[in-house]
GROMACS .gro file of C-alpha atoms in nm:
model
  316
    1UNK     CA    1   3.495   1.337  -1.038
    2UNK     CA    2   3.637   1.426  -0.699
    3UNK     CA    3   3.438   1.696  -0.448
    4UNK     CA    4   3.636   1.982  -0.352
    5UNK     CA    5   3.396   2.273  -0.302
    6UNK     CA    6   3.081   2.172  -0.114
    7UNK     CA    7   2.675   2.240  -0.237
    8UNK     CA    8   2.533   2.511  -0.274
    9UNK     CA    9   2.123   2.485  -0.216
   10UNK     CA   10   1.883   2.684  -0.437
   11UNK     CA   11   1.562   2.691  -0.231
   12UNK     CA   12   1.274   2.855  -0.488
   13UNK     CA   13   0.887   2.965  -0.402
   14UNK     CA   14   0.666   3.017  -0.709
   15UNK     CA   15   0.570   3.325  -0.536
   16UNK     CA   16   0.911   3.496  -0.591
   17UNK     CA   17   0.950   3.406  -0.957
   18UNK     CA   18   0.912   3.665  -1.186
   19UNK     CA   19   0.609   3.438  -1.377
   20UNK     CA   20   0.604   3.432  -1.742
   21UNK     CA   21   0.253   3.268  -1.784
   22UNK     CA   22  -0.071   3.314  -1.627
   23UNK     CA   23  -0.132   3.002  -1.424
   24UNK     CA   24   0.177   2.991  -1.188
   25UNK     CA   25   0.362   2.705  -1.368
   26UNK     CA   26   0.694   2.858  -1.428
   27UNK     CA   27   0.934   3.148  -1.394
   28UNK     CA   28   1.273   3.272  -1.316
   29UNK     CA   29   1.462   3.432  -1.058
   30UNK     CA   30   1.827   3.589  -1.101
   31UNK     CA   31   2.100   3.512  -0.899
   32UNK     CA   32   2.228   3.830  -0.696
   33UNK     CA   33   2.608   3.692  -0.784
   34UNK     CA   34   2.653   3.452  -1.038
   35UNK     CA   35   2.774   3.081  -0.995
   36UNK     CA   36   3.133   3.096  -1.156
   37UNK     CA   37   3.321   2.736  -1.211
   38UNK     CA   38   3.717   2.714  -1.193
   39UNK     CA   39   3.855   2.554  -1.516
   40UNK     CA   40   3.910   2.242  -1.337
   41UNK     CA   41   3.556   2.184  -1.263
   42UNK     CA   42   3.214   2.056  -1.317
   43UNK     CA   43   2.882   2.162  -1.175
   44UNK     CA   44   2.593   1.918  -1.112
   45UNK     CA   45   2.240   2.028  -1.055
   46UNK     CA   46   1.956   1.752  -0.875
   47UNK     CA   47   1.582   1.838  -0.744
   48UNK     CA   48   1.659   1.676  -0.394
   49UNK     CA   49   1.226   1.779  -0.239
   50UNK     CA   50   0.948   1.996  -0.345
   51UNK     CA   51   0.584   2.046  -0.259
   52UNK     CA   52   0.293   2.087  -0.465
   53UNK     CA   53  -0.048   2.147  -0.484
   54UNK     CA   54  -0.278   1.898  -0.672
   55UNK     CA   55  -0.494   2.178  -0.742
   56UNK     CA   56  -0.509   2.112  -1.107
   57UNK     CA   57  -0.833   2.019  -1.294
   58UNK     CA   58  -0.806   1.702  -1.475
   59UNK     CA   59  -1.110   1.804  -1.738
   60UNK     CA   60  -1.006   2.153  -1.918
   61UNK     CA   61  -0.957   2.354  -2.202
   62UNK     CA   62  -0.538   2.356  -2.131
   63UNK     CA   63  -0.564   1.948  -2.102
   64UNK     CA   64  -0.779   1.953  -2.447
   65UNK     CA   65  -1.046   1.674  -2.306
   66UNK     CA   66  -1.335   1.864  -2.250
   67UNK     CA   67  -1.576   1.758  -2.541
   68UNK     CA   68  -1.800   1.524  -2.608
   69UNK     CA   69  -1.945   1.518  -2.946
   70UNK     CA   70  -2.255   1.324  -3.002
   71UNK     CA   71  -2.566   1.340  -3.237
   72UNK     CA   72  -2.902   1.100  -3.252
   73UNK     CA   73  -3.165   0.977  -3.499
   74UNK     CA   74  -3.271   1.284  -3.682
   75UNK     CA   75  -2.964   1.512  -3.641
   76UNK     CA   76  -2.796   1.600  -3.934
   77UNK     CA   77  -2.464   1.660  -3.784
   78UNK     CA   78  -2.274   1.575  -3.426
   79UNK     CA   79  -2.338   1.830  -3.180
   80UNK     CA   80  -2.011   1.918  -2.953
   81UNK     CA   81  -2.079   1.980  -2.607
   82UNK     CA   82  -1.834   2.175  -2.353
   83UNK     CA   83  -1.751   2.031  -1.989
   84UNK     CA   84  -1.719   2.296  -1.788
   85UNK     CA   85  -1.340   2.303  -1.632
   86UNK     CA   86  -1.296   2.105  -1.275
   87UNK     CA   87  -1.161   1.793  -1.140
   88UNK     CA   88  -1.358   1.481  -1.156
   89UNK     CA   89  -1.378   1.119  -1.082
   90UNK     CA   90  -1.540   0.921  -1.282
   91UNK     CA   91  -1.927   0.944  -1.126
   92UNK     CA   92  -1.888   1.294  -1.101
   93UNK     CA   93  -1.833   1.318  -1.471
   94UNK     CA   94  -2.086   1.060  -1.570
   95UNK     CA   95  -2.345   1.230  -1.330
   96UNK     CA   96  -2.218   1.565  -1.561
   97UNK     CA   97  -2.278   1.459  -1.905
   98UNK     CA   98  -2.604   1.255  -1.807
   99UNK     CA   99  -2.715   1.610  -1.775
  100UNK     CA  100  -2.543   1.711  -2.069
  101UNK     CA  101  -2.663   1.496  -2.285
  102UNK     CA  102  -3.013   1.500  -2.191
  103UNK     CA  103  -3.059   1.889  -2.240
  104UNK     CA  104  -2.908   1.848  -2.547
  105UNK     CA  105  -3.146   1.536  -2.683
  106UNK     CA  106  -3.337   1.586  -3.019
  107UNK     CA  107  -3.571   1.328  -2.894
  108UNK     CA  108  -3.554   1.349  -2.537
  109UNK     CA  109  -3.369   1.054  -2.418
  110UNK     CA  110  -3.232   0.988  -2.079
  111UNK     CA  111  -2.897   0.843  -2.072
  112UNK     CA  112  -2.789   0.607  -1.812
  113UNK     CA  113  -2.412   0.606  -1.689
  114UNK     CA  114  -2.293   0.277  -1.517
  115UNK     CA  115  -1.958   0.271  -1.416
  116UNK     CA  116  -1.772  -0.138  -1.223
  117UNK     CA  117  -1.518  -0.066  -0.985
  118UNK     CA  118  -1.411  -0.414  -1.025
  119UNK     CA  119  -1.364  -0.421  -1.426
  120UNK     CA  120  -1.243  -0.031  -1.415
  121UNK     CA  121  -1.534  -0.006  -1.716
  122UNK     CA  122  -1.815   0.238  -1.801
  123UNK     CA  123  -2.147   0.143  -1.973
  124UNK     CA  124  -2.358   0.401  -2.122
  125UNK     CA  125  -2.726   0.336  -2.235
  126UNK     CA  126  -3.004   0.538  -2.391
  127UNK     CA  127  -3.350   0.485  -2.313
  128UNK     CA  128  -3.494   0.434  -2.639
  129UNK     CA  129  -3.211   0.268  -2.846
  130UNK     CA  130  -3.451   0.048  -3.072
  131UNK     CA  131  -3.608   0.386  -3.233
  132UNK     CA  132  -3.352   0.630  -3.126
  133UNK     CA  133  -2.989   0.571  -3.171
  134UNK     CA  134  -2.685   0.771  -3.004
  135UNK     CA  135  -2.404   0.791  -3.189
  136UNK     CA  136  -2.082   0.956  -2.998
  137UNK     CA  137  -1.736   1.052  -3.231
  138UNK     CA  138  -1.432   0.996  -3.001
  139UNK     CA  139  -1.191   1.074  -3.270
  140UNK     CA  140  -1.207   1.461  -3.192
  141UNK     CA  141  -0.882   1.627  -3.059
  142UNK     CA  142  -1.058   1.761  -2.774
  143UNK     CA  143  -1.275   1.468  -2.650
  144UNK     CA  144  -1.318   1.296  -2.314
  145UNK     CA  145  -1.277   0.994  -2.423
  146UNK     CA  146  -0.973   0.875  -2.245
  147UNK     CA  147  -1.128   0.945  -1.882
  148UNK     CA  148  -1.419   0.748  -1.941
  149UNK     CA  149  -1.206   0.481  -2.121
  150UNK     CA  150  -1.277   0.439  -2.442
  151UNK     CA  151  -1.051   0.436  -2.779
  152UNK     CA  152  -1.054   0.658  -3.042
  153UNK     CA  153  -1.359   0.577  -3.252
  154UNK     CA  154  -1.759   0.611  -3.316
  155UNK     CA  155  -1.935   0.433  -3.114
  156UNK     CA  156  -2.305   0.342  -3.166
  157UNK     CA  157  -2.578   0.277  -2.913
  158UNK     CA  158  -2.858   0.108  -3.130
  159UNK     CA  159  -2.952  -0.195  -2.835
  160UNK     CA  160  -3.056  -0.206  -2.497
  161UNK     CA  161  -2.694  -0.319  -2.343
  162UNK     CA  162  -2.545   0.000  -2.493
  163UNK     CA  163  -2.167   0.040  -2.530
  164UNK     CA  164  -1.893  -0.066  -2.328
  165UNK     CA  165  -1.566   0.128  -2.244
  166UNK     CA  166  -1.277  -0.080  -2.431
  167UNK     CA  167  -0.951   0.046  -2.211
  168UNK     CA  168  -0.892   0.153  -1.881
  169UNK     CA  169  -1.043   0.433  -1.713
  170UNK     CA  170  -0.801   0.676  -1.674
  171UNK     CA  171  -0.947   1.017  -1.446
  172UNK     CA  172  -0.594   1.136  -1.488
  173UNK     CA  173  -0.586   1.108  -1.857
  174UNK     CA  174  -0.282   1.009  -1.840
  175UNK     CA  175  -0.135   1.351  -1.654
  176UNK     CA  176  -0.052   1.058  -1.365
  177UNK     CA  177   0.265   1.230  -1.362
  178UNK     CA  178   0.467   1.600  -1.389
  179UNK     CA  179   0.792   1.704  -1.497
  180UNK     CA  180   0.983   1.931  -1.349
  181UNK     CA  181   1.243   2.118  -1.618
  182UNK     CA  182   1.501   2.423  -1.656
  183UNK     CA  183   1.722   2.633  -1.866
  184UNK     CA  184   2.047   2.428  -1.732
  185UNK     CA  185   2.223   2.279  -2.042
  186UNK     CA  186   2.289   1.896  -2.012
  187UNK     CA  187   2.378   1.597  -2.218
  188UNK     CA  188   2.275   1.335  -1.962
  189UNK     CA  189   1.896   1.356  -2.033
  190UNK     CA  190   1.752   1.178  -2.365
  191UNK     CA  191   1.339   1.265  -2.306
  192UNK     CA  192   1.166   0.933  -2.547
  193UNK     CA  193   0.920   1.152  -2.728
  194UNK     CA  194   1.151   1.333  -2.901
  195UNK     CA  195   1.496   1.111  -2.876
  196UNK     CA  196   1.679   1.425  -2.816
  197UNK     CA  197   1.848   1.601  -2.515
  198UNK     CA  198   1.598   1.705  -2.230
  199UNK     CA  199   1.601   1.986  -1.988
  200UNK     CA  200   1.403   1.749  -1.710
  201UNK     CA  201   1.566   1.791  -1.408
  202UNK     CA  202   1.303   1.541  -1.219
  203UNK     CA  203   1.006   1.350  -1.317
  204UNK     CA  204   0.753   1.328  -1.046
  205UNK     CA  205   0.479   1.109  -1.000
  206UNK     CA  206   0.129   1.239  -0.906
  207UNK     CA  207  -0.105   1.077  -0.578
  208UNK     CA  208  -0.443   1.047  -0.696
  209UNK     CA  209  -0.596   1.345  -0.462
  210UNK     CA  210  -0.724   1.642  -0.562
  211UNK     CA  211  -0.728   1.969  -0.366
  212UNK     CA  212  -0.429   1.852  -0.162
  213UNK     CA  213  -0.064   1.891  -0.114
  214UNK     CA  214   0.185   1.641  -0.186
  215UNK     CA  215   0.566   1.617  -0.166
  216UNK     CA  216   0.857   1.477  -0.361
  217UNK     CA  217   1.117   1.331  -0.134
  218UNK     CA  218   1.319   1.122  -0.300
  219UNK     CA  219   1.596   0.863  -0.179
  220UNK     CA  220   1.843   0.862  -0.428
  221UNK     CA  221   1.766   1.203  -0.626
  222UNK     CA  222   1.872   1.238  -0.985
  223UNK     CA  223   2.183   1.419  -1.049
  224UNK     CA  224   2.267   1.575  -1.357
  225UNK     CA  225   2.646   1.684  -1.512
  226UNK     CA  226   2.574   2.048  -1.640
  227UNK     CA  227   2.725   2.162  -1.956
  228UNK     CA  228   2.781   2.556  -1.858
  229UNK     CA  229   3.044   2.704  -1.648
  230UNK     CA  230   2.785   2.976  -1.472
  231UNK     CA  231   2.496   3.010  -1.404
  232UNK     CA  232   2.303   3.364  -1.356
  233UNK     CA  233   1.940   3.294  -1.342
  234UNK     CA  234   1.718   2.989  -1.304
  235UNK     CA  235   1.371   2.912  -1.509
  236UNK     CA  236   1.141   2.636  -1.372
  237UNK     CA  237   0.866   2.534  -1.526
  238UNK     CA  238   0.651   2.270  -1.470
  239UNK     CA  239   0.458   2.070  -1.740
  240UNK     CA  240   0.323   1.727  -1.792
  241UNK     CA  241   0.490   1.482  -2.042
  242UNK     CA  242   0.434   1.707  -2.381
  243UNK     CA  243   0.662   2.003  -2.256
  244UNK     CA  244   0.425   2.220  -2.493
  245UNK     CA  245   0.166   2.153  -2.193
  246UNK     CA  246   0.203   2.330  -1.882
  247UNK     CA  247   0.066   2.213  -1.553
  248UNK     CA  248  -0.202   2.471  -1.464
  249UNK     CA  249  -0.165   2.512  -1.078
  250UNK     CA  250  -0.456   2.770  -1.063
  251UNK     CA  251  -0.178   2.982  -0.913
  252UNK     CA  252  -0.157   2.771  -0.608
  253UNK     CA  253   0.176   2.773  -0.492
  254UNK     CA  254   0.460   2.553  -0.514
  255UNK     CA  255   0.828   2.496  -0.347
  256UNK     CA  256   1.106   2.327  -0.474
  257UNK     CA  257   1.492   2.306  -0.354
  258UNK     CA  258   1.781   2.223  -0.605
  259UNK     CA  259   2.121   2.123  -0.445
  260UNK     CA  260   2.437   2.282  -0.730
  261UNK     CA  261   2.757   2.065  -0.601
  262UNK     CA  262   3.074   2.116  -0.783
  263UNK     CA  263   3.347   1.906  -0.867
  264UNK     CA  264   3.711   1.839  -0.983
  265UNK     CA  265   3.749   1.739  -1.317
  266UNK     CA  266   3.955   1.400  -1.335
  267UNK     CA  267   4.312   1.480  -1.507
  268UNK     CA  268   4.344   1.233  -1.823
  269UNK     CA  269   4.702   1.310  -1.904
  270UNK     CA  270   4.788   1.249  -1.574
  271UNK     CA  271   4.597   0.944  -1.556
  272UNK     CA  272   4.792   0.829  -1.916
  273UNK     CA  273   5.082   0.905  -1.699
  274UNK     CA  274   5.035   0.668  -1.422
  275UNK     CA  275   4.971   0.404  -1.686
  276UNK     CA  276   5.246   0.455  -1.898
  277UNK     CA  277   5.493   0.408  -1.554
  278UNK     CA  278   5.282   0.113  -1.449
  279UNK     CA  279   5.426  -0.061  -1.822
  280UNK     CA  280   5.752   0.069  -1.784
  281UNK     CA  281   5.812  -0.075  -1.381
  282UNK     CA  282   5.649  -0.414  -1.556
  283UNK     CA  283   5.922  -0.388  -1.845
  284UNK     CA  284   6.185  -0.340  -1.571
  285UNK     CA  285   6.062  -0.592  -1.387
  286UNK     CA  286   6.066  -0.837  -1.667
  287UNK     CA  287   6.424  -0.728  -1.761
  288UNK     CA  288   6.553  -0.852  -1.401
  289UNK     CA  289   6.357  -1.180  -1.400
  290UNK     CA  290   6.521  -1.290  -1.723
  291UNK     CA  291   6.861  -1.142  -1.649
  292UNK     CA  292   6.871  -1.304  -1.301
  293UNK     CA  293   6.776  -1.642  -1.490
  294UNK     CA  294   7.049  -1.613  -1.760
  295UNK     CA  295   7.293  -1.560  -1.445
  296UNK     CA  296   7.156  -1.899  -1.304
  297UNK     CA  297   7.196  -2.085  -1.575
  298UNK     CA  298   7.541  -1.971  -1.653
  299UNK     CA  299   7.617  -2.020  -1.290
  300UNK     CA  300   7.475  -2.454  -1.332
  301UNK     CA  301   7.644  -2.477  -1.689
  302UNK     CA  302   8.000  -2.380  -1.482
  303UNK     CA  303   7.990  -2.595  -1.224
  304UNK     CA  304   7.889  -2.897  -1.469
  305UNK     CA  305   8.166  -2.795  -1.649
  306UNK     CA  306   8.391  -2.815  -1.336
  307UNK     CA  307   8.265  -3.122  -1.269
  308UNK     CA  308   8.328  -3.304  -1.600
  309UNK     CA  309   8.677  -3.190  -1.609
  310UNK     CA  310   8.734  -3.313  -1.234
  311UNK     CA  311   8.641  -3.678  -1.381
  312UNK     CA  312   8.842  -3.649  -1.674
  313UNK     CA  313   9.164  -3.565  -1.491
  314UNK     CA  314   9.068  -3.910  -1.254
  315UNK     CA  315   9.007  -4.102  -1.522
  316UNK     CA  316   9.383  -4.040  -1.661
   0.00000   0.00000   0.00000
């Protein structure tokens, strides 16, 4: 594709969207005139900065990890306890359902939270485990079991040393990242949970701090080829991986600034053209080389013939 028309810069505040959800994670604007391509062109569409709050809560009812479902000798069934919303590190949340957990005991156990820095692993005891077991169910759809690292099974503290987190803490639950997507059509952008054509226009990692801004500045941005011809409005939202899941900003407020270039088409036919000359010069070309060679020869086999008939006339 050649340039020929320049960039035009699309620079959008959350704040001016007309918002279509609640929590200030996407919405639209509409152009006051229309982006209109000439036939001959292409439009191309890249996130080239943005800022963001991290104001987020990693523990919530919109992340679907606030649970912890538990139950101890005597209880007939697990009891499911609600974390209340907020963003957590991983003593924070252990010093949370310690509390939890205790006002919740049938036989009023305290529950001990140990967390290693160095191993990235959380231990949790009870304080009776000979008599009284704990059993906790991390199956549930809702549970926290990914930030305090475990996978998804029961787990059963029936011995002093209790149980052991088996993966990585994770206080991001894996939201370690956010995508920013649109309503421009492309074919450029395959998204590998569903194998299909994406509408991500930039994938954005995350900075582990909370309550603060942050800002996407990137290098080399991203640019994506554009199937339409015009564009009239823009819709941003903002989600995490699973486009079903928005990124709850708390409606803190967020900036982001999309460059539109356009761009010349390249001309096949003519292209074809250029190619089909190229053969036809090397045809030519070839034509002369033999033809000149044919000449030489003919040219050597006359003067050998002069040559022989000079001695034969001697010879007489």
């Amino acid at each position: 594709m050649d340039k020929v028309r320049g960039d035009t810069l699309l620079t959008i505040r959350s704040r001016d969207l007309k918002n279509v959800d609640t929590e200030g994670a996407s919405g639209f604007f509409t152009l006051f005139e229309a982006i209109t391509l000439n036939p001959n062109e292409v439009m191309t569409a890249k996130l080239v900065s943005a800022t963001f709050p991290n104001s987020w809560f990693n523990l919530s009812v919109s992340s679907q990890n606030n649970t912890i479902d538990f139950k101890e000798t005597g209880d007939t069934s697990y009891k499911s306890i609600v974390i209340e919303n907020g963003s957590y590190n991983i003593n924070e949340l252990s010093d949370k359902l310690k509390t939890l957990l205790e006002t919740y005991s049938t036989n009023g156990l305290t529950y001990t939270f140990t967390y290693d820095i160095i191993k990235n692993q959380l231990q949790i005891q009870n304080s009776n485990p000979t008599v009284y077991n704990t059993v906790f169910d991390f199956t549930t759809s809702t549970t926290c079991r990914r930030f305090l690292g475990f996978i998804a099974q029961v787990y059963t503290i029936e011995a002093s040393e209790g149980i052991y987190s088996d993966r990585a803490v994770d206080i991001t639950d894996t939201q370690n990242s956010i995508y920013v997507r649109t309503n421009l059509a492309n074919q450029k952008i395959i998204e590998s949970s569903t194998g299909k054509y994406s509408n991500i226009l930039a994938h954005i990692p995350v900075p582990l701090s909370r309550n603060t801004i942050f800002v996407y500045d990137p290098m080399n941005p991203f640019e994506m080829e554009l199937t339409q011809n015009t564009i009239s409005n823009i819709k941003i939202f903002i989600t995490f991986q699973n486009e079903s899941q928005i990124v709850n900003f708390n409606n803190g407020d967020w900036e982001i600034n999309i460059v539109i270039s356009y761009y010349r088409k390249f001309r096949r036919h003519n292209h074809h053209r250029e190619n089909n000359m190229t053969i036809h010069k090397q045809l030519i070309e070839m034509y002369n080389n033999y033809n000149n060679k044919m000449i030489e020869q003919e040219k050597e086999h006359n003067e050998l013939k002069s040559i022989l008939k000079k001695r034969k006339i001697k010879s007489t």
